[in-house]
Amino acid sequence: MAKNLLIVESPAKAKTIEGYLGKDFTVRSSYGHIRDLIKSEDAIDINNNFNQKYEVPADKKQVVSELKKLAKEADIVWLASDEDREGEAISWHLFETLGLKEPDTRRIVFHEITKPAIMRAIENPRKIDYNLVNAQQARRVLDRLVGFELSPVLWKKVKPSLSAGRVQSVAVRLIVDREREVNKFKSEAAFKIVAIFGKARNSFKAELPNRFEKQEDAEKFLQDCIKAIFDIKSLETRPAKRSPAAPFTTSTLQQEASRKLGYSVARTMQVAQRLYESGYITYMRTDSVNLSDTALDAAQKEITSAYGDKYHHLRKYKNKHASAQEAHEAIRPTYFNNHTIDGESNEKRLYELIWKRAIASQMSEAQFEKTVAKISISTRNEELMANGEVMKFDGFLKVYLESSDEEDDNQTADGENAILPPLTKGQVLDLQEMTATERFSRPPARYTEASLVKKLEELGIGRPSTYAPTISTIQNRGYVVKEEREGRQRNFKVMTLKGESIVKEERTENTGAERGKLFPTDIGAVVNDFLVQHFKGIVDFNFTASVEKQFDEIAQGLQDWTKMIHKFYEPFHQDVTKTIETADKATGERELGVHPESGKKISVRIGRYGPFVQVGENPSDESEEKPLYASLRTGQSIETISLEEALELFKLPKVVGEYEGKTMKVAIGRFGPYISHNSAFVSLPKEIDPLDVTEAEAIELIEAKRKKDAEKLIKAFAEDETVKVLNGRWGPYIEFGKLNVKIPKDKDPQTLTFEECKALADAMPKDIKKGRFGKAAPAAKPAAKKAPAKKKAVAKKK
C-alpha cells in the first residue's frame, strides 16, 4: 500500500495529478464537500456561539468509507483541496470526518496542476488555516440564518415555496431597480448632423458636435448650408497609444466570455473548471491580476519567439480592490507555448481567449496617429469635426482586443473615419451631401449576466466563488428570467441636403429589441419590494458589501467570526418577529381603472399561480356575483400593463370555429395560449397572437399536433390505455400511468408486450414518483412554518 494518500476535490484533478506522482502516492477525490449541516432544527445552536452539527449525506457515505480505509493504511495524508476559503473548509471537514491526526496530516495548495507546481507544494506543506475555515463558516452560518428565517416570512406574507438569500436578494434588487429605470425613462429626440465631403476614395465624414432638439432648427441649419463655403479651419495630428487589459480574474473572464463567446456565467465556470483540472490553466476562482515571475518569464520567451523583441513589454498589474489576494495569480495558461489545446470546442475557445488575454497583457502598446479636422461654415458660427485614426504599430492588438459592454449604436460612428484623406489648413471642401437624422436617447441598458457580475464586483458584493451560483439561483427561483424580447417599429425623420435641395423622408427602425438580458419576474419584484420595506439591511448594497469585508477580516484573523454573527443576528431576528406579527400580505396589487361597460373595478396582482387581472370585487357572500379573472400573457407585467391591455385579456377564451363537429376554443393557461378541441390541447406558437387565430390556422395546428403525437407513439395496449411505448427526446421509453420507464438495450420497443412493460414498471423502486425514466421527482415542499423563536436553532435552508 502507498505510504501517502493525497485527497483532492474532483476525480478529473485526481487523474491528472496521479500521473505526476510516483508509486508512493495514492490520489483520491472527495467529490467536493463530504459533509453538510444536518437537516434538523438543531443544526446551528444560536445560544452556544453558533456551534454547528454536521452529517455525511447518504451519497457521500461510500466515498468517506473508502477514504477512511485508505487514510488508516497511509503514513501521511495530504489534503490538497482548492486554495480558496471553500477549499480550506473542505480540508477541515476531511480532517474532522476521517479522524486524522495533525502530525500525520499535511495541507498543500497550488494554483496550477503541473508537475513542478505539485512537487513544489509537496515540498512546502502547511497546516490547515483556521482563519480561512472560520471565514467560510461565518458565510455558511449567516446565509443559513438568513435563508431559514426569511423563507417562512415570505411563505406567509407573499406566496408559499418562496425563498430568500443574502447575496441573491441584492442581485434581484439591482435587476428590479434597473427595470424600473427603463420603464420610467422618457426618450427624447434630437437631430444629428453628418456631412460627407470629397468624392469617391477621398471622401470623408464630419459631424456637428451638438444636436438640434427641434426639427425646424435642424432644417434651418441645412438651408443655411446650401450655398455655404466649407474650409479646413484647423488640423491637428497627434500620437496616441492604447494599452492592453490586465490578465483575467474570475469576474473579467465571465464578462469577456459572455461578450466574445456568448457563454453564460455558469457555463464559463464549468468549462474553466475542466481546463484547470486538466492542467491547462491556473486556478479559475481568483480576484488577482498578478502574474508570477515564472509566468512573466514564460510570456516574454513566447512573445519574443513568436512576434519579436519589439512586441514585448513587461507589466505588473495591481488590484484595485484591497480585498484581492495578491499572493494568488490571475487566470492564465500553465504553458504559454501552447497557443491552443486538444479538447471540446467550448474548451478550446475559452482556452484561446485566456491565452490571448494573458499574452497580450505582456505586449507593447498599440500606437496610432490621430487627426482632428475642424471645418468652418461660412454661413454659420458652428464648426463640423472630422476624426481619423491610423495605426502605426499594432503591438498587443496583433493578438487581442478587449470587448465592451456598450451596445453597437449607429449614432456614434457617423463622424468617425478609419483614415482621413490628405488635408491642409485653409483647404476648401466640396460638400457631397449633408443629413439631419432624428435620433432618440436610450434608457439605461438592462443587465446581462456578465454586466451584473461587473456591477456586483464594483459594489464589493460577493466574491469570485459566488458570482456564478448567485446568478443561477435567482433564475432557478423564478425571480429573474434571461430571455430575448422583440423590439417595436419606430418612425424617425431624415432630411438630406444634396445640391441645393432638401429632401424630407420618414424611415422606420426597430427599437427596444433585447438579447440575453435579465428581466425581473412579477414575483421577483413583489418579493424585492417586501424585503426592501421590512428587511432593508438584507438588500442594502452597503450593508452586503460590509459583510463581505468582515468575512475578509475573519480570513485574515482580524475579527472573531462568532461576534460578527451575533452582531448581525440580534437585530435581524427582531425584524423577522416584528414582520410576522405586523406586516400585511404582499401581492403587488395595482388598480388599473374601471370596466367601460360594467363600471366594475379592474385590478392586477400576484396570485398562487402567477400574475392575473381581476374584474370586480371579491364577494362577501355566495349570492353576490363572482369576479372575472384572466392570467397575464408572456412579456406582460403587473407594473406596466395598461387598462386597455387588461381588457384585451378578457376577450379570451373565444370560439374560433368548429372541426369534426367539435368546438375549437382559444384560451390562455398557466403555460401560455392554447387551442382546446375535443378534450385535447394544442399550444400556440409564439408568433401567433391568440386574439388573431383563424379557423383555418386552428385546424392546421390541431392536425400538426396529431401528426407529431402519432410519430411519437410506437405502441399502445388494449389492456390499459395509460400504458404506451413512446419515442422521447432521448429515445424510446414506456409511459406506464404516471411513471416513465427506461427500456433495456436488449429489448426491442416494437415487440414489447403489455406483460413485459408491466414487469419493467414493477421492477422500479416503489417510492419513485413520476419523473424522467424512473428518476424521482423533487420532494414536495413542506408547509410554511412560523419563524423560529430566538432560542430555537436553525434548520437547513430549503
PDB file of C-alpha atoms in Angstrom, residues 203-391:
ATOM      1  CA  SER A 203     -14.499  61.253 -49.352  1.00  0.00           C
ATOM      2  CA  PHE A 204     -14.800  61.508 -45.578  1.00  0.00           C
ATOM      3  CA  LYS A 205     -17.402  62.211 -42.901  1.00  0.00           C
ATOM      4  CA  ALA A 206     -17.682  65.110 -40.491  1.00  0.00           C
ATOM      5  CA  GLU A 207     -20.172  65.673 -37.697  1.00  0.00           C
ATOM      6  CA  LEU A 208     -21.657  68.652 -35.886  1.00  0.00           C
ATOM      7  CA  PRO A 209     -20.759  68.167 -32.188  1.00  0.00           C
ATOM      8  CA  ASN A 210     -24.098  69.467 -30.905  1.00  0.00           C
ATOM      9  CA  ARG A 211     -27.609  68.294 -31.861  1.00  0.00           C
ATOM     10  CA  PHE A 212     -30.796  70.209 -32.595  1.00  0.00           C
ATOM     11  CA  GLU A 213     -33.825  69.477 -30.408  1.00  0.00           C
ATOM     12  CA  LYS A 214     -36.305  70.978 -32.878  1.00  0.00           C
ATOM     13  CA  GLN A 215     -36.809  69.856 -36.456  1.00  0.00           C
ATOM     14  CA  GLU A 216     -37.167  73.424 -37.693  1.00  0.00           C
ATOM     15  CA  ASP A 217     -33.746  74.327 -36.244  1.00  0.00           C
ATOM     16  CA  ALA A 218     -32.123  71.354 -37.974  1.00  0.00           C
ATOM     17  CA  GLU A 219     -33.856  72.240 -41.235  1.00  0.00           C
ATOM     18  CA  LYS A 220     -32.723  75.899 -40.925  1.00  0.00           C
ATOM     19  CA  PHE A 221     -29.128  74.653 -40.470  1.00  0.00           C
ATOM     20  CA  LEU A 222     -29.352  72.630 -43.698  1.00  0.00           C
ATOM     21  CA  GLN A 223     -30.853  75.585 -45.559  1.00  0.00           C
ATOM     22  CA  ASP A 224     -28.016  77.836 -44.389  1.00  0.00           C
ATOM     23  CA  CYS A 225     -25.523  75.294 -45.716  1.00  0.00           C
ATOM     24  CA  ILE A 226     -26.962  75.265 -49.267  1.00  0.00           C
ATOM     25  CA  LYS A 227     -24.589  77.936 -50.578  1.00  0.00           C
ATOM     26  CA  ALA A 228     -22.058  77.896 -47.766  1.00  0.00           C
ATOM     27  CA  ILE A 229     -18.292  77.611 -48.206  1.00  0.00           C
ATOM     28  CA  PHE A 230     -16.638  74.864 -46.116  1.00  0.00           C
ATOM     29  CA  ASP A 231     -12.920  75.055 -45.367  1.00  0.00           C
ATOM     30  CA  ILE A 232     -10.405  73.437 -43.000  1.00  0.00           C
ATOM     31  CA  LYS A 233     -10.109  75.856 -40.070  1.00  0.00           C
ATOM     32  CA  SER A 234      -7.584  73.782 -38.147  1.00  0.00           C
ATOM     33  CA  LEU A 235      -5.816  70.448 -38.493  1.00  0.00           C
ATOM     34  CA  GLU A 236      -4.313  68.684 -35.501  1.00  0.00           C
ATOM     35  CA  THR A 237      -2.308  65.477 -35.710  1.00  0.00           C
ATOM     36  CA  ARG A 238      -1.053  63.826 -32.545  1.00  0.00           C
ATOM     37  CA  PRO A 239       0.235  60.415 -31.472  1.00  0.00           C
ATOM     38  CA  ALA A 240      -1.993  58.166 -29.364  1.00  0.00           C
ATOM     39  CA  LYS A 241      -1.456  54.895 -27.524  1.00  0.00           C
ATOM     40  CA  ARG A 242      -3.644  52.067 -26.327  1.00  0.00           C
ATOM     41  CA  SER A 243      -2.604  49.686 -23.540  1.00  0.00           C
ATOM     42  CA  PRO A 244      -3.684  46.070 -23.065  1.00  0.00           C
ATOM     43  CA  ALA A 245      -6.075  44.952 -20.341  1.00  0.00           C
ATOM     44  CA  ALA A 246      -4.877  43.027 -17.291  1.00  0.00           C
ATOM     45  CA  PRO A 247      -4.989  39.214 -17.310  1.00  0.00           C
ATOM     46  CA  PHE A 248      -8.309  37.643 -16.394  1.00  0.00           C
ATOM     47  CA  THR A 249      -9.829  37.466 -12.947  1.00  0.00           C
ATOM     48  CA  THR A 250     -12.938  35.344 -12.402  1.00  0.00           C
ATOM     49  CA  SER A 251     -15.149  38.380 -12.965  1.00  0.00           C
ATOM     50  CA  THR A 252     -13.456  39.683 -16.114  1.00  0.00           C
ATOM     51  CA  LEU A 253     -13.294  36.163 -17.612  1.00  0.00           C
ATOM     52  CA  GLN A 254     -17.032  35.769 -17.102  1.00  0.00           C
ATOM     53  CA  GLN A 255     -17.681  39.163 -18.698  1.00  0.00           C
ATOM     54  CA  GLU A 256     -15.432  38.657 -21.713  1.00  0.00           C
ATOM     55  CA  ALA A 257     -16.580  35.063 -22.342  1.00  0.00           C
ATOM     56  CA  SER A 258     -20.125  36.417 -22.416  1.00  0.00           C
ATOM     57  CA  ARG A 259     -19.261  39.191 -24.877  1.00  0.00           C
ATOM     58  CA  LYS A 260     -16.959  37.268 -27.206  1.00  0.00           C
ATOM     59  CA  LEU A 261     -18.197  33.681 -26.943  1.00  0.00           C
ATOM     60  CA  GLY A 262     -21.808  34.121 -25.795  1.00  0.00           C
ATOM     61  CA  TYR A 263     -21.257  31.877 -22.738  1.00  0.00           C
ATOM     62  CA  SER A 264     -23.412  32.172 -19.638  1.00  0.00           C
ATOM     63  CA  VAL A 265     -21.584  32.794 -16.361  1.00  0.00           C
ATOM     64  CA  ALA A 266     -22.296  29.232 -15.216  1.00  0.00           C
ATOM     65  CA  ARG A 267     -21.057  27.722 -18.482  1.00  0.00           C
ATOM     66  CA  THR A 268     -17.854  29.752 -18.348  1.00  0.00           C
ATOM     67  CA  MET A 269     -17.077  28.413 -14.877  1.00  0.00           C
ATOM     68  CA  GLN A 270     -17.889  24.814 -15.840  1.00  0.00           C
ATOM     69  CA  VAL A 271     -15.563  24.950 -18.850  1.00  0.00           C
ATOM     70  CA  ALA A 272     -12.832  26.777 -16.891  1.00  0.00           C
ATOM     71  CA  GLN A 273     -13.067  24.106 -14.158  1.00  0.00           C
ATOM     72  CA  ARG A 274     -12.384  21.391 -16.739  1.00  0.00           C
ATOM     73  CA  LEU A 275      -9.450  23.344 -18.174  1.00  0.00           C
ATOM     74  CA  TYR A 276      -7.964  23.764 -14.696  1.00  0.00           C
ATOM     75  CA  GLU A 277      -8.434  20.125 -13.721  1.00  0.00           C
ATOM     76  CA  SER A 278      -6.806  19.036 -16.983  1.00  0.00           C
ATOM     77  CA  GLY A 279      -3.761  21.161 -16.181  1.00  0.00           C
ATOM     78  CA  TYR A 280      -4.283  23.723 -18.952  1.00  0.00           C
ATOM     79  CA  ILE A 281      -4.899  26.892 -16.896  1.00  0.00           C
ATOM     80  CA  THR A 282      -4.280  28.214 -13.407  1.00  0.00           C
ATOM     81  CA  TYR A 283      -6.984  28.296 -10.733  1.00  0.00           C
ATOM     82  CA  MET A 284     -10.150  29.887 -12.130  1.00  0.00           C
ATOM     83  CA  ARG A 285     -11.573  31.440  -8.929  1.00  0.00           C
ATOM     84  CA  THR A 286      -9.402  34.457  -8.245  1.00  0.00           C
ATOM     85  CA  ASP A 287      -9.696  38.221  -7.920  1.00  0.00           C
ATOM     86  CA  SER A 288      -6.000  38.867  -8.521  1.00  0.00           C
ATOM     87  CA  VAL A 289      -4.488  40.349 -11.709  1.00  0.00           C
ATOM     88  CA  ASN A 290      -0.977  39.404 -10.603  1.00  0.00           C
ATOM     89  CA  LEU A 291       1.285  37.097 -12.636  1.00  0.00           C
ATOM     90  CA  SER A 292       4.146  35.148 -11.056  1.00  0.00           C
ATOM     91  CA  ASP A 293       7.753  35.788 -12.086  1.00  0.00           C
ATOM     92  CA  THR A 294       7.794  32.338 -13.695  1.00  0.00           C
ATOM     93  CA  ALA A 295       4.749  33.279 -15.797  1.00  0.00           C
ATOM     94  CA  LEU A 296       6.251  36.633 -16.764  1.00  0.00           C
ATOM     95  CA  ASP A 297       9.451  34.929 -17.961  1.00  0.00           C
ATOM     96  CA  ALA A 298       7.477  32.336 -19.919  1.00  0.00           C
ATOM     97  CA  ALA A 299       5.310  35.032 -21.536  1.00  0.00           C
ATOM     98  CA  GLN A 300       8.410  37.021 -22.553  1.00  0.00           C
ATOM     99  CA  LYS A 301      10.004  33.988 -24.216  1.00  0.00           C
ATOM    100  CA  GLU A 302       6.829  33.196 -26.143  1.00  0.00           C
ATOM    101  CA  ILE A 303       6.258  36.795 -27.294  1.00  0.00           C
ATOM    102  CA  THR A 304       9.826  37.355 -28.478  1.00  0.00           C
ATOM    103  CA  SER A 305       9.875  33.947 -30.151  1.00  0.00           C
ATOM    104  CA  ALA A 306       6.522  34.348 -31.935  1.00  0.00           C
ATOM    105  CA  TYR A 307       6.469  38.110 -32.668  1.00  0.00           C
ATOM    106  CA  GLY A 308       9.897  39.625 -31.970  1.00  0.00           C
ATOM    107  CA  ASP A 309      11.501  41.698 -29.184  1.00  0.00           C
ATOM    108  CA  LYS A 310       9.662  44.935 -30.021  1.00  0.00           C
ATOM    109  CA  TYR A 311       6.322  43.288 -29.158  1.00  0.00           C
ATOM    110  CA  HIS A 312       7.298  42.540 -25.545  1.00  0.00           C
ATOM    111  CA  HIS A 313       6.683  44.955 -22.687  1.00  0.00           C
ATOM    112  CA  LEU A 314       6.912  43.742 -19.070  1.00  0.00           C
ATOM    113  CA  ARG A 315       3.888  44.756 -16.994  1.00  0.00           C
ATOM    114  CA  LYS A 316       2.982  44.069 -13.381  1.00  0.00           C
ATOM    115  CA  TYR A 317      -0.671  44.808 -12.676  1.00  0.00           C
ATOM    116  CA  LYS A 318      -2.054  45.832  -9.302  1.00  0.00           C
ATOM    117  CA  ASN A 319      -5.506  45.099  -7.951  1.00  0.00           C
ATOM    118  CA  LYS A 320      -7.941  47.944  -7.357  1.00  0.00           C
ATOM    119  CA  HIS A 321      -9.710  46.124  -4.520  1.00  0.00           C
ATOM    120  CA  ALA A 322      -7.931  45.887  -1.184  1.00  0.00           C
ATOM    121  CA  SER A 323      -9.603  42.527  -0.525  1.00  0.00           C
ATOM    122  CA  ALA A 324      -7.969  40.887  -3.565  1.00  0.00           C
ATOM    123  CA  GLN A 325      -5.443  38.213  -2.708  1.00  0.00           C
ATOM    124  CA  GLU A 326      -2.179  39.342  -4.309  1.00  0.00           C
ATOM    125  CA  ALA A 327      -0.465  36.043  -3.450  1.00  0.00           C
ATOM    126  CA  HIS A 328      -2.735  34.337  -5.934  1.00  0.00           C
ATOM    127  CA  GLU A 329      -2.349  34.648  -9.674  1.00  0.00           C
ATOM    128  CA  ALA A 330      -4.651  35.837 -12.395  1.00  0.00           C
ATOM    129  CA  ILE A 331      -6.138  33.200 -14.697  1.00  0.00           C
ATOM    130  CA  ARG A 332      -3.505  32.256 -17.280  1.00  0.00           C
ATOM    131  CA  PRO A 333      -2.318  29.275 -19.348  1.00  0.00           C
ATOM    132  CA  THR A 334       0.007  26.951 -17.453  1.00  0.00           C
ATOM    133  CA  TYR A 335       2.249  26.812 -20.530  1.00  0.00           C
ATOM    134  CA  PHE A 336       2.371  29.915 -22.743  1.00  0.00           C
ATOM    135  CA  ASN A 337       3.874  27.970 -25.664  1.00  0.00           C
ATOM    136  CA  ASN A 338       0.533  26.114 -26.018  1.00  0.00           C
ATOM    137  CA  HIS A 339      -1.446  28.530 -28.189  1.00  0.00           C
ATOM    138  CA  THR A 340      -4.317  26.037 -28.297  1.00  0.00           C
ATOM    139  CA  ILE A 341      -5.277  22.673 -26.809  1.00  0.00           C
ATOM    140  CA  ASP A 342      -6.934  19.421 -27.754  1.00  0.00           C
ATOM    141  CA  GLY A 343     -10.431  19.179 -26.382  1.00  0.00           C
ATOM    142  CA  GLU A 344     -14.050  20.020 -26.978  1.00  0.00           C
ATOM    143  CA  SER A 345     -14.872  23.139 -28.999  1.00  0.00           C
ATOM    144  CA  ASN A 346     -16.038  25.186 -25.982  1.00  0.00           C
ATOM    145  CA  GLU A 347     -12.861  24.254 -24.066  1.00  0.00           C
ATOM    146  CA  LYS A 348     -10.617  25.259 -26.972  1.00  0.00           C
ATOM    147  CA  ARG A 349     -12.417  28.582 -27.440  1.00  0.00           C
ATOM    148  CA  LEU A 350     -12.211  29.517 -23.759  1.00  0.00           C
ATOM    149  CA  TYR A 351      -8.583  28.424 -23.501  1.00  0.00           C
ATOM    150  CA  GLU A 352      -7.616  30.511 -26.527  1.00  0.00           C
ATOM    151  CA  LEU A 353      -9.406  33.525 -25.014  1.00  0.00           C
ATOM    152  CA  ILE A 354      -7.437  33.086 -21.760  1.00  0.00           C
ATOM    153  CA  TRP A 355      -4.170  32.610 -23.670  1.00  0.00           C
ATOM    154  CA  LYS A 356      -4.696  35.728 -25.794  1.00  0.00           C
ATOM    155  CA  ARG A 357      -5.642  37.909 -22.821  1.00  0.00           C
ATOM    156  CA  ALA A 358      -2.660  36.765 -20.729  1.00  0.00           C
ATOM    157  CA  ILE A 359      -0.114  37.031 -23.538  1.00  0.00           C
ATOM    158  CA  ALA A 360      -1.461  40.427 -24.670  1.00  0.00           C
ATOM    159  CA  SER A 361      -1.043  41.790 -21.127  1.00  0.00           C
ATOM    160  CA  GLN A 362       2.743  41.480 -21.579  1.00  0.00           C
ATOM    161  CA  MET A 363       2.894  43.021 -25.046  1.00  0.00           C
ATOM    162  CA  SER A 364       3.724  46.526 -26.253  1.00  0.00           C
ATOM    163  CA  GLU A 365       1.208  49.335 -26.536  1.00  0.00           C
ATOM    164  CA  ALA A 366      -0.562  49.837 -29.846  1.00  0.00           C
ATOM    165  CA  GLN A 367       0.465  53.173 -31.396  1.00  0.00           C
ATOM    166  CA  PHE A 368      -1.768  55.392 -33.515  1.00  0.00           C
ATOM    167  CA  GLU A 369      -1.738  58.729 -35.241  1.00  0.00           C
ATOM    168  CA  LYS A 370      -4.950  60.645 -34.581  1.00  0.00           C
ATOM    169  CA  THR A 371      -6.077  63.521 -36.764  1.00  0.00           C
ATOM    170  CA  VAL A 372      -8.812  66.010 -35.880  1.00  0.00           C
ATOM    171  CA  ALA A 373     -10.000  68.431 -38.554  1.00  0.00           C
ATOM    172  CA  LYS A 374     -12.250  71.397 -37.685  1.00  0.00           C
ATOM    173  CA  ILE A 375     -14.337  72.645 -40.605  1.00  0.00           C
ATOM    174  CA  SER A 376     -15.767  76.153 -40.668  1.00  0.00           C
ATOM    175  CA  ILE A 377     -19.097  77.074 -42.318  1.00  0.00           C
ATOM    176  CA  SER A 378     -19.242  80.492 -43.961  1.00  0.00           C
ATOM    177  CA  THR A 379     -22.934  80.972 -43.152  1.00  0.00           C
ATOM    178  CA  ARG A 380     -22.929  79.643 -39.555  1.00  0.00           C
ATOM    179  CA  ASN A 381     -20.911  80.035 -36.380  1.00  0.00           C
ATOM    180  CA  GLU A 382     -20.813  76.270 -35.694  1.00  0.00           C
ATOM    181  CA  GLU A 383     -17.946  74.028 -36.804  1.00  0.00           C
ATOM    182  CA  LEU A 384     -18.029  70.481 -38.129  1.00  0.00           C
ATOM    183  CA  MET A 385     -15.446  67.978 -36.885  1.00  0.00           C
ATOM    184  CA  ALA A 386     -13.844  65.027 -38.659  1.00  0.00           C
ATOM    185  CA  ASN A 387     -11.751  62.432 -36.863  1.00  0.00           C
ATOM    186  CA  GLY A 388      -9.322  59.963 -38.380  1.00  0.00           C
ATOM    187  CA  GLU A 389      -7.024  57.338 -36.924  1.00  0.00           C
ATOM    188  CA  VAL A 390      -4.084  55.492 -38.463  1.00  0.00           C
ATOM    189  CA  MET A 391      -2.375  52.557 -36.728  1.00  0.00           C
TER     190      MET A 391
END
